[in-house]
PDB file of C-alpha atoms in Angstrom:
ATOM      1  CA  SER M   1     -12.568 -11.306  44.611  1.00 85.00           C
ATOM      2  CA  ALA M   2     -14.147  -7.736  44.459  1.00 93.00           C
ATOM      3  CA  THR M   3     -12.718  -6.853  40.865  1.00 95.00           C
ATOM      4  CA  LEU M   4     -14.615  -9.762  39.682  1.00 96.00           C
ATOM      5  CA  ARG M   5     -17.851  -8.568  41.511  1.00 97.00           C
ATOM      6  CA  THR M   6     -17.966  -5.252  39.798  1.00 97.00           C
ATOM      7  CA  PRO M   7     -20.461  -3.795  37.413  1.00 97.00           C
ATOM      8  CA  LEU M   8     -18.771  -3.318  33.971  1.00 97.00           C
ATOM      9  CA  GLY M   9     -21.180  -0.528  33.081  1.00 95.00           C
ATOM     10  CA  GLY M  10     -20.921   1.269  29.626  1.00 94.00           C
ATOM     11  CA  PRO M  11     -22.445  -1.285  27.347  1.00 93.00           C
ATOM     12  CA  LEU M  12     -22.358  -4.030  29.718  1.00 94.00           C
ATOM     13  CA  GLY M  13     -24.487  -2.794  32.321  1.00 94.00           C
ATOM     14  CA  ASP M  14     -24.451  -4.730  35.411  1.00 95.00           C
ATOM     15  CA  THR M  15     -22.583  -7.553  34.232  1.00 95.00           C
ATOM     16  CA  ARG M  16     -19.504  -8.358  36.464  1.00 96.00           C
ATOM     17  CA  LEU M  17     -16.628 -10.448  35.471  1.00 96.00           C
ATOM     18  CA  CYS M  18     -17.725 -13.609  37.366  1.00 96.00           C
ATOM     19  CA  ASP M  19     -20.548 -13.566  35.231  1.00 96.00           C
ATOM     20  CA  ILE M  20     -18.817 -14.495  32.298  1.00 96.00           C
ATOM     21  CA  GLN M  21     -18.434 -18.269  31.278  1.00 94.00           C
ATOM     22  CA  SER M  22     -15.588 -20.154  29.869  1.00 93.00           C
ATOM     23  CA  ASN M  23     -17.430 -20.543  26.783  1.00 94.00           C
ATOM     24  CA  GLN M  24     -17.683 -16.741  26.117  1.00 95.00           C
ATOM     25  CA  ARG M  25     -14.378 -15.679  26.351  1.00 94.00           C
ATOM     26  CA  LEU M  26     -10.923 -16.367  24.880  1.00 92.00           C
ATOM     27  CA  ASP M  27      -8.197 -15.453  27.376  1.00 92.00           C
ATOM     28  CA  GLU M  28      -4.575 -14.310  26.022  1.00 90.00           C
ATOM     29  CA  LEU M  29      -5.582 -14.471  21.972  1.00 88.00           C
ATOM     30  CA  TRP M  30      -1.849 -13.983  20.290  1.00 89.00           C
ATOM     31  CA  PHE M  31      -2.423 -12.304  17.206  1.00 88.00           C
ATOM     32  CA  GLU M  32       0.133 -11.125  13.877  1.00 83.00           C
ATOM     33  CA  PHE M  33      -0.741  -8.892  11.395  1.00 78.00           C
ATOM     34  CA  PRO M  34       1.252  -7.407   8.610  1.00 74.00           C
ATOM     35  CA  ILE M  35       2.730  -3.613   9.054  1.00 75.00           C
ATOM     36  CA  ALA M  36       3.095  -2.173   5.721  1.00 67.00           C
ATOM     37  CA  GLY M  37       2.962  -5.258   3.886  1.00 52.00           C
ATOM     38  CA  GLY M  38       4.737  -7.595   6.138  1.00 50.00           C
ATOM     39  CA  ASN M  39       8.181  -8.564   4.720  1.00 54.00           C
ATOM     40  CA  GLN M  40       6.900  -7.188   0.807  1.00 52.00           C
ATOM     41  CA  TRP M  41       9.327  -4.060   2.306  1.00 49.00           C
ATOM     42  CA  ARG M  42      12.441  -6.191   1.387  1.00 56.00           C
ATOM     43  CA  GLN M  43      11.911  -6.227  -2.430  1.00 54.00           C
ATOM     44  CA  SER M  44       9.640  -3.791  -3.340  1.00 56.00           C
ATOM     45  CA  ASN M  45       9.628   0.366  -2.816  1.00 54.00           C
ATOM     46  CA  ASP M  46       5.827  -0.302  -3.486  1.00 57.00           C
ATOM     47  CA  THR M  47       4.976  -0.232  -0.029  1.00 57.00           C
ATOM     48  CA  PRO M  48       6.104   2.334   2.612  1.00 63.00           C
ATOM     49  CA  ALA M  49       7.507   1.931   6.198  1.00 66.00           C
ATOM     50  CA  LEU M  50       4.878   2.666   8.928  1.00 73.00           C
ATOM     51  CA  GLU M  51       5.882   6.287  10.197  1.00 75.00           C
ATOM     52  CA  PRO M  52       4.643   8.220  13.331  1.00 77.00           C
ATOM     53  CA  ASN M  53       3.236  10.923  11.343  1.00 83.00           C
ATOM     54  CA  ALA M  54       0.575   8.553   9.701  1.00 81.00           C
ATOM     55  CA  LEU M  55      -0.293   6.755  12.658  1.00 84.00           C
ATOM     56  CA  ALA M  56      -1.012  10.207  14.795  1.00 86.00           C
ATOM     57  CA  ALA M  57      -3.110  11.149  11.753  1.00 87.00           C
ATOM     58  CA  SER M  58      -5.387   8.153  11.487  1.00 88.00           C
ATOM     59  CA  LEU M  59      -5.857   8.368  15.460  1.00 89.00           C
ATOM     60  CA  LYS M  60      -6.547  12.011  15.582  1.00 87.00           C
ATOM     61  CA  GLU M  61      -9.984  10.988  13.918  1.00 86.00           C
ATOM     62  CA  SER M  62     -11.470   9.004  16.621  1.00 90.00           C
ATOM     63  CA  THR M  63     -13.745  10.855  18.884  1.00 87.00           C
ATOM     64  CA  ALA M  64     -12.213   9.300  21.905  1.00 88.00           C
ATOM     65  CA  LEU M  65      -9.269  11.140  22.112  1.00 89.00           C
ATOM     66  CA  SER M  66      -8.820  14.597  23.824  1.00 90.00           C
ATOM     67  CA  SER M  67      -7.847  17.699  22.015  1.00 90.00           C
ATOM     68  CA  ARG M  68      -4.812  17.752  24.258  1.00 91.00           C
ATOM     69  CA  TYR M  69      -4.442  13.880  23.275  1.00 89.00           C
ATOM     70  CA  LYS M  70      -4.580  14.319  19.522  1.00 88.00           C
ATOM     71  CA  LYS M  71      -1.821  17.832  19.959  1.00 89.00           C
ATOM     72  CA  SER M  72       0.445  15.244  21.690  1.00 88.00           C
ATOM     73  CA  LEU M  73       0.540  12.334  19.378  1.00 86.00           C
ATOM     74  CA  GLU M  74       2.213  15.361  16.644  1.00 84.00           C
ATOM     75  CA  GLY M  75       5.477  14.722  18.700  1.00 81.00           C
ATOM     76  CA  LEU M  76       5.282  10.513  18.747  1.00 79.00           C
ATOM     77  CA  ARG M  77       8.362   9.348  17.978  1.00 78.00           C
ATOM     78  CA  PHE M  78       9.518   5.517  16.999  1.00 74.00           C
ATOM     79  CA  GLY M  79      11.666   4.209  13.946  1.00 64.00           C
ATOM     80  CA  ARG M  80      10.188   3.376  10.472  1.00 63.00           C
ATOM     81  CA  LEU M  81       8.264   0.049  10.946  1.00 66.00           C
ATOM     82  CA  ALA M  82       8.022  -2.795   8.858  1.00 66.00           C
ATOM     83  CA  GLY M  83       7.462  -6.360   9.380  1.00 70.00           C
ATOM     84  CA  PHE M  84       4.724  -7.804  11.521  1.00 75.00           C
ATOM     85  CA  MET M  85       2.876  -6.650  14.612  1.00 79.00           C
ATOM     86  CA  THR M  86       2.592  -8.854  17.340  1.00 84.00           C
ATOM     87  CA  GLY M  87       1.150  -8.961  20.830  1.00 88.00           C
ATOM     88  CA  TYR M  88      -1.070 -10.800  23.259  1.00 92.00           C
ATOM     89  CA  ILE M  89      -4.692  -9.389  24.241  1.00 95.00           C
ATOM     90  CA  ASP M  90      -5.785 -10.314  28.168  1.00 95.00           C
ATOM     91  CA  ALA M  91      -9.242 -11.359  27.176  1.00 96.00           C
ATOM     92  CA  ILE M  92     -11.825 -11.211  24.672  1.00 96.00           C
ATOM     93  CA  PHE M  93     -15.311 -11.585  25.397  1.00 95.00           C
ATOM     94  CA  ARG M  94     -18.336 -12.586  23.426  1.00 96.00           C
ATOM     95  CA  LEU M  95     -21.356 -10.938  25.322  1.00 94.00           C
ATOM     96  CA  PRO M  96     -25.178 -11.240  24.672  1.00 90.00           C
ATOM     97  CA  THR M  97     -26.567  -7.397  25.009  1.00 87.00           C
ATOM     98  CA  ASN M  98     -29.580  -5.459  23.872  1.00 83.00           C
ATOM     99  CA  ASN M  99     -28.410  -5.612  20.672  1.00 84.00           C
ATOM    100  CA  GLY M 100     -27.112  -8.989  20.438  1.00 87.00           C
ATOM    101  CA  HIS M 101     -24.323 -10.282  21.118  1.00 93.00           C
ATOM    102  CA  LYS M 102     -20.820  -8.053  21.000  1.00 96.00           C
ATOM    103  CA  TRP M 103     -17.490  -9.065  20.691  1.00 97.00           C
ATOM    104  CA  TYR M 104     -15.082  -7.091  23.512  1.00 97.00           C
ATOM    105  CA  VAL M 105     -11.282  -6.688  23.488  1.00 97.00           C
ATOM    106  CA  VAL M 106     -10.715  -6.675  27.611  1.00 97.00           C
ATOM    107  CA  ASP M 107      -6.933  -5.232  29.174  1.00 96.00           C
ATOM    108  CA  TYR M 108      -6.448  -5.488  32.881  1.00 96.00           C
ATOM    109  CA  LYS M 109      -4.309  -2.785  34.244  1.00 96.00           C
ATOM    110  CA  SER M 110      -2.647  -2.572  38.295  1.00 93.00           C
ATOM    111  CA  ASN M 111      -1.884   1.407  37.645  1.00 93.00           C
ATOM    112  CA  ARG M 112      -1.187   2.645  41.677  1.00 91.00           C
ATOM    113  CA  ILE M 113      -3.123   5.637  40.486  1.00 89.00           C
ATOM    114  CA  ASP M 114      -1.854   8.560  43.122  1.00 84.00           C
ATOM    115  CA  PRO M 115      -1.943  11.753  41.362  1.00 75.00           C
ATOM    116  CA  HIS M 116      -0.714  13.902  44.498  1.00 71.00           C
ATOM    117  CA  ARG M 117       1.644  11.383  45.113  1.00 71.00           C
ATOM    118  CA  LEU M 118       0.420  11.307  48.649  1.00 70.00           C
ATOM    119  CA  GLY M 119       1.196   7.539  48.659  1.00 70.00           C
ATOM    120  CA  GLN M 120      -2.453   6.597  48.847  1.00 68.00           C
ATOM    121  CA  HIS M 121      -4.474   4.679  45.999  1.00 70.00           C
ATOM    122  CA  THR M 122      -8.007   5.355  47.151  1.00 85.00           C
ATOM    123  CA  ILE M 123     -10.883   4.604  44.979  1.00 89.00           C
ATOM    124  CA  SER M 124     -11.713   8.119  44.532  1.00 89.00           C
ATOM    125  CA  ASN M 125      -8.532   8.357  42.418  1.00 92.00           C
ATOM    126  CA  TYR M 126     -10.043   5.764  39.616  1.00 94.00           C
ATOM    127  CA  HIS M 127     -12.973   8.356  38.248  1.00 94.00           C
ATOM    128  CA  GLN M 128     -13.000   8.648  34.829  1.00 93.00           C
ATOM    129  CA  PRO M 129     -11.119  12.017  34.323  1.00 92.00           C
ATOM    130  CA  GLN M 130      -8.053  10.153  35.841  1.00 93.00           C
ATOM    131  CA  LEU M 131      -8.630   6.888  33.808  1.00 94.00           C
ATOM    132  CA  ILE M 132      -8.051   9.580  30.750  1.00 93.00           C
ATOM    133  CA  HIS M 133      -5.313  11.242  32.101  1.00 92.00           C
ATOM    134  CA  GLU M 134      -3.642   7.433  32.734  1.00 93.00           C
ATOM    135  CA  MET M 135      -4.826   6.651  28.992  1.00 94.00           C
ATOM    136  CA  GLU M 136      -2.908   9.193  27.750  1.00 92.00           C
ATOM    137  CA  GLU M 137       0.053   9.217  29.826  1.00 91.00           C
ATOM    138  CA  HIS M 138       0.648   5.667  28.870  1.00 92.00           C
ATOM    139  CA  HIS M 139      -0.623   5.848  25.170  1.00 92.00           C
ATOM    140  CA  TYR M 140      -3.124   2.839  25.994  1.00 94.00           C
ATOM    141  CA  TYR M 141      -5.128   4.586  23.546  1.00 93.00           C
ATOM    142  CA  ILE M 142      -2.903   3.484  20.812  1.00 90.00           C
ATOM    143  CA  GLN M 143      -3.121   0.334  22.434  1.00 93.00           C
ATOM    144  CA  TYR M 144      -6.332  -0.127  22.281  1.00 95.00           C
ATOM    145  CA  HIS M 145      -7.262   0.913  18.864  1.00 94.00           C
ATOM    146  CA  ILE M 146      -4.574  -2.014  18.011  1.00 92.00           C
ATOM    147  CA  TYR M 147      -5.949  -4.266  19.796  1.00 95.00           C
ATOM    148  CA  VAL M 148      -9.526  -3.918  18.372  1.00 96.00           C
ATOM    149  CA  LEU M 149      -8.001  -3.924  14.701  1.00 94.00           C
ATOM    150  CA  ALA M 150      -6.534  -7.535  15.689  1.00 92.00           C
ATOM    151  CA  LEU M 151     -10.193  -8.881  16.636  1.00 94.00           C
ATOM    152  CA  HIS M 152     -11.562  -6.721  13.916  1.00 94.00           C
ATOM    153  CA  ARG M 153      -8.976  -8.931  11.133  1.00 91.00           C
ATOM    154  CA  TYR M 154      -9.412 -11.971  13.503  1.00 90.00           C
ATOM    155  CA  LEU M 155     -13.399 -11.914  12.979  1.00 94.00           C
ATOM    156  CA  LYS M 156     -13.448 -11.310   9.238  1.00 92.00           C
ATOM    157  CA  THR M 157     -10.910 -13.773   8.910  1.00 90.00           C
ATOM    158  CA  ARG M 158     -12.727 -16.629  10.934  1.00 91.00           C
ATOM    159  CA  LEU M 159     -16.529 -15.325  10.119  1.00 93.00           C
ATOM    160  CA  GLY M 160     -16.131 -13.584   6.311  1.00 92.00           C
ATOM    161  CA  ASP M 161     -20.034 -11.821   5.237  1.00 93.00           C
ATOM    162  CA  ASN M 162     -21.367 -13.262   8.895  1.00 94.00           C
ATOM    163  CA  TYR M 163     -19.524 -10.998  10.427  1.00 95.00           C
ATOM    164  CA  ASP M 164     -19.874  -6.851  10.588  1.00 96.00           C
ATOM    165  CA  TYR M 165     -17.578  -4.550  12.170  1.00 97.00           C
ATOM    166  CA  GLU M 166     -20.774  -2.153  13.825  1.00 95.00           C
ATOM    167  CA  ARG M 167     -23.661  -4.884  14.402  1.00 96.00           C
ATOM    168  CA  ASP M 168     -20.599  -7.101  15.936  1.00 97.00           C
ATOM    169  CA  MET M 169     -18.074  -4.983  17.876  1.00 97.00           C
ATOM    170  CA  GLY M 170     -18.297  -3.788  21.471  1.00 96.00           C
ATOM    171  CA  GLY M 171     -15.267  -2.236  21.649  1.00 96.00           C
ATOM    172  CA  ALA M 172     -12.801  -2.356  24.097  1.00 97.00           C
ATOM    173  CA  TYR M 173     -12.712  -2.518  27.989  1.00 98.00           C
ATOM    174  CA  TYR M 174      -9.784  -1.466  30.219  1.00 97.00           C
ATOM    175  CA  LEU M 175      -9.791  -2.726  33.834  1.00 97.00           C
ATOM    176  CA  PHE M 176      -8.189  -0.911  36.372  1.00 96.00           C
ATOM    177  CA  PHE M 177      -8.416  -3.598  39.151  1.00 94.00           C
ATOM    178  CA  ARG M 178      -7.309  -1.300  41.886  1.00 93.00           C
ATOM    179  CA  GLY M 179      -9.933   0.509  41.530  1.00 94.00           C
ATOM    180  CA  MET M 180     -12.870  -2.132  41.408  1.00 96.00           C
ATOM    181  CA  ILE M 181     -14.178  -2.453  45.025  1.00 95.00           C
ATOM    182  CA  GLY M 182     -17.161  -4.473  44.074  1.00 96.00           C
ATOM    183  CA  PRO M 183     -20.601  -3.782  44.293  1.00 94.00           C
ATOM    184  CA  GLU M 184     -19.857  -0.306  46.157  1.00 95.00           C
ATOM    185  CA  THR M 185     -17.506   0.743  43.549  1.00 96.00           C
ATOM    186  CA  PRO M 186     -19.083   4.127  42.853  1.00 94.00           C
ATOM    187  CA  ARG M 187     -20.864   4.471  39.505  1.00 94.00           C
ATOM    188  CA  GLU M 188     -20.963   8.335  37.163  1.00 91.00           C
ATOM    189  CA  GLY M 189     -24.031   7.623  34.897  1.00 90.00           C
ATOM    190  CA  ASP M 190     -23.811   4.835  33.051  1.00 91.00           C
ATOM    191  CA  THR M 191     -19.589   4.332  33.697  1.00 94.00           C
ATOM    192  CA  MET M 192     -18.001   2.537  36.675  1.00 96.00           C
ATOM    193  CA  HIS M 193     -14.738   3.344  38.397  1.00 96.00           C
ATOM    194  CA  GLY M 194     -11.795   2.122  37.536  1.00 96.00           C
ATOM    195  CA  VAL M 195     -13.434   0.939  34.256  1.00 97.00           C
ATOM    196  CA  PHE M 196     -12.719   2.476  30.903  1.00 97.00           C
ATOM    197  CA  HIS M 197     -14.876   1.642  27.674  1.00 97.00           C
ATOM    198  CA  ASP M 198     -14.371   3.085  24.252  1.00 96.00           C
ATOM    199  CA  LYS M 199     -15.590   1.649  20.808  1.00 96.00           C
ATOM    200  CA  PRO M 200     -13.931   2.985  17.857  1.00 95.00           C
ATOM    201  CA  SER M 201     -15.821   4.147  14.683  1.00 94.00           C
ATOM    202  CA  ILE M 202     -15.264   1.777  11.351  1.00 95.00           C
ATOM    203  CA  GLU M 203     -13.764   4.896   9.886  1.00 94.00           C
ATOM    204  CA  VAL M 204     -11.172   4.751  12.188  1.00 93.00           C
ATOM    205  CA  ILE M 205     -10.249   1.169  12.154  1.00 93.00           C
ATOM    206  CA  ASN M 206     -10.165   1.315   8.351  1.00 92.00           C
ATOM    207  CA  SER M 207      -7.911   4.032   8.111  1.00 89.00           C
ATOM    208  CA  LEU M 208      -5.719   2.217  10.654  1.00 88.00           C
ATOM    209  CA  SER M 209      -6.095  -0.857   8.808  1.00 88.00           C
ATOM    210  CA  ASN M 210      -5.136   0.027   5.544  1.00 84.00           C
ATOM    211  CA  LEU M 211      -2.455   2.063   7.018  1.00 81.00           C
ATOM    212  CA  PHE M 212      -0.826  -1.103   8.318  1.00 79.00           C
ATOM    213  CA  GLY M 213      -1.025  -2.742   5.254  1.00 71.00           C
ATOM    214  CA  GLU M 214      -2.467  -5.549   3.621  1.00 57.00           C
ATOM    215  CA  HIS M 215      -5.006  -7.915   5.547  1.00 50.00           C
TER     216      HIS M 215
END
């Protein structure tokens, strides 16, 4: 399909989904890690439950988030969490780059982007500013930070001292496939329409990891 033949841009340049071999990816990776020390909160008061203001404070250190979105995080609301964070990541890629092999979190999005409510989902609607709006509107920023943290913990467990975040982590790709139309997909510098990429800093990932608890 056209999606498979669209260059991913960013650090992967002209690499396309159709170029990625089955032995270079893991599909639908399930993960589970403790929130605020797993079930320890039931027996002890030493481990506080995760609260919205703490999560917002960790994410505000990310340079990828706009000041407007960081401000909106002050209104983040959810009940106090403790137990386990579980989920599925659409895909994990391990691919060669000019700086060695790197691991990437990949999430596929089917959003029909129509900012002016015209009933038209044209390719021009999938440019970077509009993708950033989608990332903010649906809190995908929170989602991919959790996914990168899950992969980070997985690689630390599996590879031990052979793993280094700065060297081995490539970050997260969010692929809005309705905006990926093959080789003709518009390009803005090193970014493609329909494709969002970011690599959170190790400082943000460590902050989130400490926030969620033991690992």
